[in-house]
C-alpha atoms as a PDB file:
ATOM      1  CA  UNK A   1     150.905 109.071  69.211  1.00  0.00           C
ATOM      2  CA  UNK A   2     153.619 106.792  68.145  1.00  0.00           C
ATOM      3  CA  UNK A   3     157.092 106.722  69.025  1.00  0.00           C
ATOM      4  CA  UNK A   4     158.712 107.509  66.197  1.00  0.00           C
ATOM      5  CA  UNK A   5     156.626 110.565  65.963  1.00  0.00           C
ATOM      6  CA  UNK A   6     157.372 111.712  69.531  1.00  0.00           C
ATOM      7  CA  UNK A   7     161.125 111.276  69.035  1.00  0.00           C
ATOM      8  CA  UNK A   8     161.599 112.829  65.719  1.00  0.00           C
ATOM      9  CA  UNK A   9     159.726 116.128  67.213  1.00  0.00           C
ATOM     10  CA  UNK A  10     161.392 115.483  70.492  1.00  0.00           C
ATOM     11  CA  UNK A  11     164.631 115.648  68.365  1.00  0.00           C
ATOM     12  CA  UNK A  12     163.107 118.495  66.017  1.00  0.00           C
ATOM     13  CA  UNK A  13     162.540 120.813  69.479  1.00  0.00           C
ATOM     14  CA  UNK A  14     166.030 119.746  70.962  1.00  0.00           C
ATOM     15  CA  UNK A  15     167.656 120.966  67.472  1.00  0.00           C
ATOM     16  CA  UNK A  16     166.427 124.429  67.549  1.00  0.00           C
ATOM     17  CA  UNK A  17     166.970 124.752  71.263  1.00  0.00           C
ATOM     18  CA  UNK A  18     170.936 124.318  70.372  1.00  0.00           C
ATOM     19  CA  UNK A  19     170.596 127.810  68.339  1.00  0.00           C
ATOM     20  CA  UNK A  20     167.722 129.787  70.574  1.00  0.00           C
ATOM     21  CA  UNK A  21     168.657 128.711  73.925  1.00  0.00           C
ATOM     22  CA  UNK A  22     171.766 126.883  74.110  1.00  0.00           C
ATOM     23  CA  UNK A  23     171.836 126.442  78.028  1.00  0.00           C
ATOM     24  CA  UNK A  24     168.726 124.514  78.081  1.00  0.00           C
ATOM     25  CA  UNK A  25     170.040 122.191  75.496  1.00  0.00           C
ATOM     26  CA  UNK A  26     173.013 121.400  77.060  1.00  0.00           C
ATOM     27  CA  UNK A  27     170.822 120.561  80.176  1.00  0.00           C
ATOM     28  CA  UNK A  28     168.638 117.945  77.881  1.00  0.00           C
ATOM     29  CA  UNK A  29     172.089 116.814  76.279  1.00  0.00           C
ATOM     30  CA  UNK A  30     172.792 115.558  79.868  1.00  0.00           C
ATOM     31  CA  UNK A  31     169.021 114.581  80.520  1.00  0.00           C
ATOM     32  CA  UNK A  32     167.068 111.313  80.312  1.00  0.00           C
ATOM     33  CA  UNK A  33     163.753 111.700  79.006  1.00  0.00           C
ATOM     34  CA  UNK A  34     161.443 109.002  78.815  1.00  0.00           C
ATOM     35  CA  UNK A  35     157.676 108.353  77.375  1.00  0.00           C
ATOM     36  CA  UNK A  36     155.505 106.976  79.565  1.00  0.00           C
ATOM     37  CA  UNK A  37     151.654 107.359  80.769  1.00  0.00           C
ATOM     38  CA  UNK A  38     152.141 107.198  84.526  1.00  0.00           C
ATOM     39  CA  UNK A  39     152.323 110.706  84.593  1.00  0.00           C
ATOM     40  CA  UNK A  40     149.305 113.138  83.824  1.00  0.00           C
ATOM     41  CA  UNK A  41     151.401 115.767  81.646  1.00  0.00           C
ATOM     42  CA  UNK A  42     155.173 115.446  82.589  1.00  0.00           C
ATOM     43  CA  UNK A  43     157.494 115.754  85.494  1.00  0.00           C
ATOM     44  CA  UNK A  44     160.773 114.963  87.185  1.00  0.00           C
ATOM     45  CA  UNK A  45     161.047 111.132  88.743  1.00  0.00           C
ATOM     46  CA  UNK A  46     162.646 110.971  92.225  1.00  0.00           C
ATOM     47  CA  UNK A  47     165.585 109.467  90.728  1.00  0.00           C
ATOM     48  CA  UNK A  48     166.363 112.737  88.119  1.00  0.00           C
ATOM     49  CA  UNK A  49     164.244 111.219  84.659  1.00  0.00           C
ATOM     50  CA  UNK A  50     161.584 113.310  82.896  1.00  0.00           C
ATOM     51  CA  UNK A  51     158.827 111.586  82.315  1.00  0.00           C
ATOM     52  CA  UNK A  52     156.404 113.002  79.379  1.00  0.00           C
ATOM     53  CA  UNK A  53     153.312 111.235  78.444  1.00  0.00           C
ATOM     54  CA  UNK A  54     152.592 111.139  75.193  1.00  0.00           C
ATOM     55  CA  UNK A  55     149.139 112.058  75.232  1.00  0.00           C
ATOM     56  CA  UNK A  56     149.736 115.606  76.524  1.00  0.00           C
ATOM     57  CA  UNK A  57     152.590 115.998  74.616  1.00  0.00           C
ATOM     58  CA  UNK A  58     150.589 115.195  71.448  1.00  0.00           C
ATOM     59  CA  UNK A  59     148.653 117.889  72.300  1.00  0.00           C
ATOM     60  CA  UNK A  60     151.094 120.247  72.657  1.00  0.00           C
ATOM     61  CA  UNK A  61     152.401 122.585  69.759  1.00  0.00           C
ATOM     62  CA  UNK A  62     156.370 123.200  69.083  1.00  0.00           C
ATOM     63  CA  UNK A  63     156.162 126.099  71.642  1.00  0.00           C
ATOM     64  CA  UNK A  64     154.560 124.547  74.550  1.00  0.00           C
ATOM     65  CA  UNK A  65     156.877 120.926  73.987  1.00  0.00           C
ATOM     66  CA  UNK A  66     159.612 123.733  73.795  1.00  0.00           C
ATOM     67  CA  UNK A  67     158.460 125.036  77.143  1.00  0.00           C
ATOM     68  CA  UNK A  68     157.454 121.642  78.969  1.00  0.00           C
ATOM     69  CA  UNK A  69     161.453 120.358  78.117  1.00  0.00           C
ATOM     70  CA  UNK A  70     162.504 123.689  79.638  1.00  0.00           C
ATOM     71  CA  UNK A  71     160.465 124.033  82.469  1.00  0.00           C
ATOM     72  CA  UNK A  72     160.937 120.394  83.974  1.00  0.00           C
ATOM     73  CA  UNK A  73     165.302 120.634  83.134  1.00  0.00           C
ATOM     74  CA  UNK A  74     165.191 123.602  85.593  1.00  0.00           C
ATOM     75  CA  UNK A  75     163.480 121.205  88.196  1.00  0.00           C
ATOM     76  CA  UNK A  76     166.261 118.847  87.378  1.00  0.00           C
ATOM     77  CA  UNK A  77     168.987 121.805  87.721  1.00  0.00           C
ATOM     78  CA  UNK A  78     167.708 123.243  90.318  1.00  0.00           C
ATOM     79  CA  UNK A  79     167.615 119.687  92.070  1.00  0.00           C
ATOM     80  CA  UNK A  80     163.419 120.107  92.912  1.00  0.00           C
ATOM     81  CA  UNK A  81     163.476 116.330  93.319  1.00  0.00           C
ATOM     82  CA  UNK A  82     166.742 115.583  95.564  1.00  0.00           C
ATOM     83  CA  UNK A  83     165.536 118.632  97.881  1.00  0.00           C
ATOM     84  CA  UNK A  84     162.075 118.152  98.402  1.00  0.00           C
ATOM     85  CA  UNK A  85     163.014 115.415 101.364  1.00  0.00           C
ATOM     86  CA  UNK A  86     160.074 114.616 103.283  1.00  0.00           C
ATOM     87  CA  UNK A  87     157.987 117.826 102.687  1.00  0.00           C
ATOM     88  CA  UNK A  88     154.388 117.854 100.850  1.00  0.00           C
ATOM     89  CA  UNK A  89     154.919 116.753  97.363  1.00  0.00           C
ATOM     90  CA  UNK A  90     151.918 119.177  95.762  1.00  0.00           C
ATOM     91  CA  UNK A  91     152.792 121.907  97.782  1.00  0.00           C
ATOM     92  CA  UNK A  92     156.711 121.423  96.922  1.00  0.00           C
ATOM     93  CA  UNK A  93     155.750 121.034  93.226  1.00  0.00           C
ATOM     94  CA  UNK A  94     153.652 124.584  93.017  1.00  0.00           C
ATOM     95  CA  UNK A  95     156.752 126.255  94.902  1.00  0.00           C
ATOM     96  CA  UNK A  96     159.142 124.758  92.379  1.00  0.00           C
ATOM     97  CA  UNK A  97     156.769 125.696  89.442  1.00  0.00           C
ATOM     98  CA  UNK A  98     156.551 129.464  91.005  1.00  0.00           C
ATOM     99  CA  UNK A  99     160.228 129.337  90.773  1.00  0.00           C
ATOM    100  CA  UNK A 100     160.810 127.314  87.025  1.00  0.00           C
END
């Protein structure tokens, strides 16, 4: 998947999220999202960046690239990555997705 495709649907998703859930789009207003395949599916860096690759999210239909934006901004509001420290990355992630 290209990335002009990827943006214009990452744009597309971030659009509609202004009318159906406007608090999540002012979260991805302030985030930085980047396309990269270091990452399986997508998550938060340790520095606060959301990294999608664009593999999965070519899989993904508008609802679930609707859900993936949403679900890894509440990791970055809820500050998963600054508070995690020293504990067990996996087991920190699961809590975090129980939570998101």
């Amino acid at each position: 998947m290209d990335i002009q495709r990827i943006r214009s649907e990452y744009d597309k998703v971030k659009s509609t999220m202004t009318v159906v859930a406007p608090f999540i789009s002012s979260l991805l207003s302030r985030a930085r999202v980047v396309v990269n395949r270091s990452v399986l599916t997508a998550g938060v860096s340790a520095t606060g960046v959301i990294v999608v690759n664009p593999d999965f999210w070519g899989k993904l239909d508008w609802r679930g690239k609707a859900w993936l934006l949403g679900h890894e901004l509440f990791h970055l509001a809820f500050r998963d990555h600054k508070r995690q420290g020293n504990r067990n990355t996996r087991a920190w992630n699961i809590c975090g997705d129980a939570v998101n």
